[in-house]
């Protein structure tokens, strides 16, 4: 040894710029110069990335309606590629007959309410009702 080998001189932090969420990566390292390449060394520890928001949600299918209630069927499986899904939210938007769906504000700008609060406000403005506790039963997770 000539003294240059002690300690880490140039640590490299991989920031995940090209890494997907909720994945376990391995790393192989080698050195290279004008004379050639060293033998590779495989990093033996886990390199796990954090969870991220789901990429998409499959649209539900409508179940038969009876005029006072409606149901939704979630036929696709849960996409938990980016991490476990904790709950789903369903937007309940009362519309008068002369209002087009296209005129509604974007979903992420709607107010999120609990079920009880939404039932008290359901005729005044668009809102989102949290139904997270019911969804796992509907989806058989």
PDB file of N, CA and C in Angstrom, residues 64-135:
ATOM      1  N   UNK A  64     -75.368  -1.361 -11.553  1.00  0.00           N
ATOM      2  CA  UNK A  64     -76.747  -0.915 -11.785  1.00  0.00           C
ATOM      3  C   UNK A  64     -77.185   0.110 -10.734  1.00  0.00           C
ATOM      4  N   UNK A  65     -77.928   1.125 -11.180  1.00  0.00           N
ATOM      5  CA  UNK A  65     -78.393   2.198 -10.301  1.00  0.00           C
ATOM      6  C   UNK A  65     -79.888   2.046 -10.066  1.00  0.00           C
ATOM      7  N   UNK A  66     -80.359   2.523  -8.896  1.00  0.00           N
ATOM      8  CA  UNK A  66     -81.783   2.417  -8.601  1.00  0.00           C
ATOM      9  C   UNK A  66     -82.455   3.771  -8.406  1.00  0.00           C
ATOM     10  N   UNK A  67     -81.796   4.849  -8.723  1.00  0.00           N
ATOM     11  CA  UNK A  67     -82.384   6.179  -8.571  1.00  0.00           C
ATOM     12  C   UNK A  67     -82.066   6.852  -7.255  1.00  0.00           C
ATOM     13  N   UNK A  68     -81.666   6.092  -6.245  1.00  0.00           N
ATOM     14  CA  UNK A  68     -81.306   6.688  -4.958  1.00  0.00           C
ATOM     15  C   UNK A  68     -79.887   6.342  -4.536  1.00  0.00           C
ATOM     16  N   UNK A  69     -79.279   5.392  -5.221  1.00  0.00           N
ATOM     17  CA  UNK A  69     -77.913   4.984  -4.881  1.00  0.00           C
ATOM     18  C   UNK A  69     -77.213   4.499  -6.142  1.00  0.00           C
ATOM     19  N   UNK A  70     -75.900   4.546  -6.104  1.00  0.00           N
ATOM     20  CA  UNK A  70     -75.111   4.002  -7.207  1.00  0.00           C
ATOM     21  C   UNK A  70     -73.917   3.269  -6.627  1.00  0.00           C
ATOM     22  N   UNK A  71     -73.380   2.363  -7.398  1.00  0.00           N
ATOM     23  CA  UNK A  71     -72.225   1.605  -6.952  1.00  0.00           C
ATOM     24  C   UNK A  71     -71.130   1.635  -7.993  1.00  0.00           C
ATOM     25  N   UNK A  72     -69.928   1.425  -7.526  1.00  0.00           N
ATOM     26  CA  UNK A  72     -68.766   1.369  -8.408  1.00  0.00           C
ATOM     27  C   UNK A  72     -68.065   0.039  -8.199  1.00  0.00           C
ATOM     28  N   UNK A  73     -67.575  -0.522  -9.274  1.00  0.00           N
ATOM     29  CA  UNK A  73     -66.844  -1.776  -9.212  1.00  0.00           C
ATOM     30  C   UNK A  73     -65.412  -1.527  -9.663  1.00  0.00           C
ATOM     31  N   UNK A  74     -64.470  -1.926  -8.820  1.00  0.00           N
ATOM     32  CA  UNK A  74     -63.054  -1.787  -9.141  1.00  0.00           C
ATOM     33  C   UNK A  74     -62.560  -3.147  -9.617  1.00  0.00           C
ATOM     34  N   UNK A  75     -62.603  -3.349 -10.936  1.00  0.00           N
ATOM     35  CA  UNK A  75     -62.286  -4.658 -11.503  1.00  0.00           C
ATOM     36  C   UNK A  75     -60.796  -4.938 -11.570  1.00  0.00           C
ATOM     37  N   UNK A  76     -60.000  -3.924 -11.811  1.00  0.00           N
ATOM     38  CA  UNK A  76     -58.558  -4.116 -11.910  1.00  0.00           C
ATOM     39  C   UNK A  76     -57.951  -4.325 -10.534  1.00  0.00           C
ATOM     40  N   UNK A  77     -56.788  -4.926 -10.509  1.00  0.00           N
ATOM     41  CA  UNK A  77     -56.091  -5.080  -9.243  1.00  0.00           C
ATOM     42  C   UNK A  77     -55.452  -3.766  -8.817  1.00  0.00           C
ATOM     43  N   UNK A  78     -55.047  -3.711  -7.585  1.00  0.00           N
ATOM     44  CA  UNK A  78     -54.362  -2.526  -7.083  1.00  0.00           C
ATOM     45  C   UNK A  78     -52.986  -2.420  -7.725  1.00  0.00           C
ATOM     46  N   UNK A  79     -52.636  -1.241  -8.192  1.00  0.00           N
ATOM     47  CA  UNK A  79     -51.289  -1.017  -8.713  1.00  0.00           C
ATOM     48  C   UNK A  79     -50.444  -0.466  -7.577  1.00  0.00           C
ATOM     49  N   UNK A  80     -49.692  -1.335  -6.943  1.00  0.00           N
ATOM     50  CA  UNK A  80     -48.851  -0.935  -5.820  1.00  0.00           C
ATOM     51  C   UNK A  80     -47.378  -0.972  -6.210  1.00  0.00           C
ATOM     52  N   UNK A  81     -47.102  -0.728  -7.489  1.00  0.00           N
ATOM     53  CA  UNK A  81     -45.730  -0.723  -7.985  1.00  0.00           C
ATOM     54  C   UNK A  81     -44.880   0.300  -7.243  1.00  0.00           C
ATOM     55  N   UNK A  82     -45.430   1.474  -6.971  1.00  0.00           N
ATOM     56  CA  UNK A  82     -44.680   2.545  -6.308  1.00  0.00           C
ATOM     57  C   UNK A  82     -44.785   2.485  -4.790  1.00  0.00           C
ATOM     58  N   UNK A  83     -45.443   1.462  -4.246  1.00  0.00           N
ATOM     59  CA  UNK A  83     -45.619   1.317  -2.815  1.00  0.00           C
ATOM     60  C   UNK A  83     -47.067   0.990  -2.504  1.00  0.00           C
ATOM     61  N   UNK A  84     -47.360   0.601  -1.258  1.00  0.00           N
ATOM     62  CA  UNK A  84     -48.718   0.216  -0.890  1.00  0.00           C
ATOM     63  C   UNK A  84     -49.695   1.391  -0.997  1.00  0.00           C
ATOM     64  N   UNK A  85     -50.908   1.103  -1.461  1.00  0.00           N
ATOM     65  CA  UNK A  85     -51.966   2.109  -1.527  1.00  0.00           C
ATOM     66  C   UNK A  85     -52.668   2.117  -0.174  1.00  0.00           C
ATOM     67  N   UNK A  86     -52.709   3.273   0.485  1.00  0.00           N
ATOM     68  CA  UNK A  86     -53.313   3.384   1.808  1.00  0.00           C
ATOM     69  C   UNK A  86     -54.826   3.532   1.734  1.00  0.00           C
ATOM     70  N   UNK A  87     -55.330   4.282   0.778  1.00  0.00           N
ATOM     71  CA  UNK A  87     -56.770   4.470   0.640  1.00  0.00           C
ATOM     72  C   UNK A  87     -57.074   5.099  -0.707  1.00  0.00           C
ATOM     73  N   UNK A  88     -58.336   5.093  -1.060  1.00  0.00           N
ATOM     74  CA  UNK A  88     -58.816   5.751  -2.267  1.00  0.00           C
ATOM     75  C   UNK A  88     -59.784   6.851  -1.853  1.00  0.00           C
ATOM     76  N   UNK A  89     -59.918   7.848  -2.679  1.00  0.00           N
ATOM     77  CA  UNK A  89     -60.901   8.901  -2.477  1.00  0.00           C
ATOM     78  C   UNK A  89     -61.843   8.892  -3.671  1.00  0.00           C
ATOM     79  N   UNK A  90     -63.117   9.103  -3.413  1.00  0.00           N
ATOM     80  CA  UNK A  90     -64.119   9.152  -4.470  1.00  0.00           C
ATOM     81  C   UNK A  90     -64.719  10.548  -4.471  1.00  0.00           C
ATOM     82  N   UNK A  91     -64.712  11.205  -5.617  1.00  0.00           N
ATOM     83  CA  UNK A  91     -65.308  12.540  -5.729  1.00  0.00           C
ATOM     84  C   UNK A  91     -66.805  12.391  -5.944  1.00  0.00           C
ATOM     85  N   UNK A  92     -67.582  12.957  -5.032  1.00  0.00           N
ATOM     86  CA  UNK A  92     -69.038  12.964  -5.148  1.00  0.00           C
ATOM     87  C   UNK A  92     -69.425  14.388  -5.488  1.00  0.00           C
ATOM     88  N   UNK A  93     -69.906  14.588  -6.696  1.00  0.00           N
ATOM     89  CA  UNK A  93     -70.159  15.938  -7.192  1.00  0.00           C
ATOM     90  C   UNK A  93     -71.619  16.070  -7.604  1.00  0.00           C
ATOM     91  N   UNK A  94     -72.439  16.743  -6.786  1.00  0.00           N
ATOM     92  CA  UNK A  94     -73.831  16.960  -7.198  1.00  0.00           C
ATOM     93  C   UNK A  94     -73.885  17.978  -8.333  1.00  0.00           C
ATOM     94  N   UNK A  95     -74.567  17.634  -9.405  1.00  0.00           N
ATOM     95  CA  UNK A  95     -74.665  18.516 -10.560  1.00  0.00           C
ATOM     96  C   UNK A  95     -76.124  18.808 -10.865  1.00  0.00           C
ATOM     97  N   UNK A  96     -76.412  20.048 -11.180  1.00  0.00           N
ATOM     98  CA  UNK A  96     -77.746  20.364 -11.689  1.00  0.00           C
ATOM     99  C   UNK A  96     -77.778  19.933 -13.151  1.00  0.00           C
ATOM    100  N   UNK A  97     -78.959  19.713 -13.714  1.00  0.00           N
ATOM    101  CA  UNK A  97     -79.049  19.189 -15.088  1.00  0.00           C
ATOM    102  C   UNK A  97     -78.365  20.052 -16.148  1.00  0.00           C
ATOM    103  N   UNK A  98     -78.188  21.346 -15.889  1.00  0.00           N
ATOM    104  CA  UNK A  98     -77.594  22.219 -16.903  1.00  0.00           C
ATOM    105  C   UNK A  98     -76.074  22.357 -16.784  1.00  0.00           C
ATOM    106  N   UNK A  99     -75.419  21.571 -15.915  1.00  0.00           N
ATOM    107  CA  UNK A  99     -73.971  21.662 -15.713  1.00  0.00           C
ATOM    108  C   UNK A  99     -73.282  20.508 -16.436  1.00  0.00           C
ATOM    109  N   UNK A 100     -72.264  20.831 -17.208  1.00  0.00           N
ATOM    110  CA  UNK A 100     -71.484  19.807 -17.906  1.00  0.00           C
ATOM    111  C   UNK A 100     -70.306  19.374 -17.044  1.00  0.00           C
ATOM    112  N   UNK A 101     -69.982  18.113 -17.074  1.00  0.00           N
ATOM    113  CA  UNK A 101     -68.851  17.589 -16.303  1.00  0.00           C
ATOM    114  C   UNK A 101     -67.564  18.308 -16.679  1.00  0.00           C
ATOM    115  N   UNK A 102     -67.418  18.663 -17.948  1.00  0.00           N
ATOM    116  CA  UNK A 102     -66.206  19.337 -18.416  1.00  0.00           C
ATOM    117  C   UNK A 102     -66.001  20.702 -17.760  1.00  0.00           C
ATOM    118  N   UNK A 103     -67.046  21.286 -17.185  1.00  0.00           N
ATOM    119  CA  UNK A 103     -66.927  22.609 -16.564  1.00  0.00           C
ATOM    120  C   UNK A 103     -66.453  22.542 -15.115  1.00  0.00           C
ATOM    121  N   UNK A 104     -66.302  21.341 -14.569  1.00  0.00           N
ATOM    122  CA  UNK A 104     -65.869  21.203 -13.175  1.00  0.00           C
ATOM    123  C   UNK A 104     -64.396  21.566 -13.027  1.00  0.00           C
ATOM    124  N   UNK A 105     -63.999  22.009 -11.827  1.00  0.00           N
ATOM    125  CA  UNK A 105     -62.576  22.301 -11.594  1.00  0.00           C
ATOM    126  C   UNK A 105     -61.766  21.001 -11.603  1.00  0.00           C
ATOM    127  N   UNK A 106     -60.454  21.109 -11.756  1.00  0.00           N
ATOM    128  CA  UNK A 106     -59.612  19.906 -11.731  1.00  0.00           C
ATOM    129  C   UNK A 106     -59.762  19.169 -10.400  1.00  0.00           C
ATOM    130  N   UNK A 107     -59.692  17.831 -10.405  1.00  0.00           N
ATOM    131  CA  UNK A 107     -59.890  17.059  -9.174  1.00  0.00           C
ATOM    132  C   UNK A 107     -58.988  17.476  -8.023  1.00  0.00           C
ATOM    133  N   UNK A 108     -57.727  17.847  -8.295  1.00  0.00           N
ATOM    134  CA  UNK A 108     -56.828  18.194  -7.187  1.00  0.00           C
ATOM    135  C   UNK A 108     -57.131  19.553  -6.570  1.00  0.00           C
ATOM    136  N   UNK A 109     -58.088  20.299  -7.125  1.00  0.00           N
ATOM    137  CA  UNK A 109     -58.463  21.583  -6.524  1.00  0.00           C
ATOM    138  C   UNK A 109     -59.746  21.477  -5.706  1.00  0.00           C
ATOM    139  N   UNK A 110     -60.364  20.293  -5.656  1.00  0.00           N
ATOM    140  CA  UNK A 110     -61.592  20.109  -4.889  1.00  0.00           C
ATOM    141  C   UNK A 110     -61.278  19.999  -3.403  1.00  0.00           C
ATOM    142  N   UNK A 111     -62.242  20.360  -2.567  1.00  0.00           N
ATOM    143  CA  UNK A 111     -62.091  20.290  -1.117  1.00  0.00           C
ATOM    144  C   UNK A 111     -62.295  18.848  -0.672  1.00  0.00           C
ATOM    145  N   UNK A 112     -61.440  18.347   0.217  1.00  0.00           N
ATOM    146  CA  UNK A 112     -61.564  16.989   0.731  1.00  0.00           C
ATOM    147  C   UNK A 112     -62.285  17.048   2.070  1.00  0.00           C
ATOM    148  N   UNK A 113     -63.394  16.304   2.176  1.00  0.00           N
ATOM    149  CA  UNK A 113     -64.194  16.265   3.401  1.00  0.00           C
ATOM    150  C   UNK A 113     -64.316  14.835   3.907  1.00  0.00           C
ATOM    151  N   UNK A 114     -64.709  14.708   5.174  1.00  0.00           N
ATOM    152  CA  UNK A 114     -65.094  13.409   5.702  1.00  0.00           C
ATOM    153  C   UNK A 114     -66.495  13.098   5.207  1.00  0.00           C
ATOM    154  N   UNK A 115     -66.937  11.873   5.373  1.00  0.00           N
ATOM    155  CA  UNK A 115     -68.261  11.470   4.902  1.00  0.00           C
ATOM    156  C   UNK A 115     -69.363  12.295   5.569  1.00  0.00           C
ATOM    157  N   UNK A 116     -69.304  12.477   6.892  1.00  0.00           N
ATOM    158  CA  UNK A 116     -70.341  13.225   7.614  1.00  0.00           C
ATOM    159  C   UNK A 116     -70.400  14.671   7.139  1.00  0.00           C
ATOM    160  N   UNK A 117     -69.245  15.322   7.023  1.00  0.00           N
ATOM    161  CA  UNK A 117     -69.229  16.713   6.568  1.00  0.00           C
ATOM    162  C   UNK A 117     -69.748  16.824   5.140  1.00  0.00           C
ATOM    163  N   UNK A 118     -69.386  15.859   4.310  1.00  0.00           N
ATOM    164  CA  UNK A 118     -69.854  15.890   2.923  1.00  0.00           C
ATOM    165  C   UNK A 118     -71.365  15.755   2.849  1.00  0.00           C
ATOM    166  N   UNK A 119     -71.946  14.914   3.686  1.00  0.00           N
ATOM    167  CA  UNK A 119     -73.403  14.752   3.675  1.00  0.00           C
ATOM    168  C   UNK A 119     -74.102  16.043   4.104  1.00  0.00           C
ATOM    169  N   UNK A 120     -73.454  16.830   4.955  1.00  0.00           N
ATOM    170  CA  UNK A 120     -74.027  18.116   5.367  1.00  0.00           C
ATOM    171  C   UNK A 120     -73.879  19.183   4.286  1.00  0.00           C
ATOM    172  N   UNK A 121     -72.915  19.025   3.391  1.00  0.00           N
ATOM    173  CA  UNK A 121     -72.637  20.036   2.361  1.00  0.00           C
ATOM    174  C   UNK A 121     -72.979  19.596   0.946  1.00  0.00           C
ATOM    175  N   UNK A 122     -73.546  18.419   0.772  1.00  0.00           N
ATOM    176  CA  UNK A 122     -73.593  17.835  -0.563  1.00  0.00           C
ATOM    177  C   UNK A 122     -74.444  18.582  -1.576  1.00  0.00           C
ATOM    178  N   UNK A 123     -75.192  19.564  -1.186  1.00  0.00           N
ATOM    179  CA  UNK A 123     -75.979  20.318  -2.159  1.00  0.00           C
ATOM    180  C   UNK A 123     -75.401  21.692  -2.443  1.00  0.00           C
ATOM    181  N   UNK A 124     -74.297  22.042  -1.786  1.00  0.00           N
ATOM    182  CA  UNK A 124     -73.781  23.399  -1.916  1.00  0.00           C
ATOM    183  C   UNK A 124     -72.635  23.530  -2.913  1.00  0.00           C
ATOM    184  N   UNK A 125     -71.720  22.598  -2.946  1.00  0.00           N
ATOM    185  CA  UNK A 125     -70.579  22.708  -3.855  1.00  0.00           C
ATOM    186  C   UNK A 125     -69.941  21.343  -4.054  1.00  0.00           C
ATOM    187  N   UNK A 126     -69.075  21.247  -5.070  1.00  0.00           N
ATOM    188  CA  UNK A 126     -68.387  19.988  -5.317  1.00  0.00           C
ATOM    189  C   UNK A 126     -67.418  19.707  -4.172  1.00  0.00           C
ATOM    190  N   UNK A 127     -67.207  18.440  -3.893  1.00  0.00           N
ATOM    191  CA  UNK A 127     -66.331  18.057  -2.789  1.00  0.00           C
ATOM    192  C   UNK A 127     -65.892  16.616  -2.985  1.00  0.00           C
ATOM    193  N   UNK A 128     -64.956  16.199  -2.165  1.00  0.00           N
ATOM    194  CA  UNK A 128     -64.489  14.815  -2.195  1.00  0.00           C
ATOM    195  C   UNK A 128     -64.825  14.176  -0.859  1.00  0.00           C
ATOM    196  N   UNK A 129     -65.337  12.963  -0.920  1.00  0.00           N
ATOM    197  CA  UNK A 129     -65.675  12.215   0.277  1.00  0.00           C
ATOM    198  C   UNK A 129     -64.614  11.143   0.471  1.00  0.00           C
ATOM    199  N   UNK A 130     -64.102  11.044   1.680  1.00  0.00           N
ATOM    200  CA  UNK A 130     -63.122  10.004   1.964  1.00  0.00           C
ATOM    201  C   UNK A 130     -63.856   8.693   2.204  1.00  0.00           C
ATOM    202  N   UNK A 131     -63.530   7.679   1.421  1.00  0.00           N
ATOM    203  CA  UNK A 131     -64.139   6.371   1.600  1.00  0.00           C
ATOM    204  C   UNK A 131     -63.067   5.301   1.751  1.00  0.00           C
ATOM    205  N   UNK A 132     -61.929   5.698   2.261  1.00  0.00           N
ATOM    206  CA  UNK A 132     -60.789   4.790   2.345  1.00  0.00           C
ATOM    207  C   UNK A 132     -61.052   3.533   3.135  1.00  0.00           C
ATOM    208  N   UNK A 133     -61.833   3.616   4.207  1.00  0.00           N
ATOM    209  CA  UNK A 133     -62.043   2.431   5.027  1.00  0.00           C
ATOM    210  C   UNK A 133     -62.921   1.401   4.331  1.00  0.00           C
ATOM    211  N   UNK A 134     -63.775   1.832   3.403  1.00  0.00           N
ATOM    212  CA  UNK A 134     -64.662   0.896   2.710  1.00  0.00           C
ATOM    213  C   UNK A 134     -63.978   0.233   1.519  1.00  0.00           C
ATOM    214  N   UNK A 135     -62.986   0.881   0.938  1.00  0.00           N
ATOM    215  CA  UNK A 135     -62.375   0.375  -0.291  1.00  0.00           C
ATOM    216  C   UNK A 135     -61.702  -0.990  -0.114  1.00  0.00           C
TER     217      UNK A 135
END
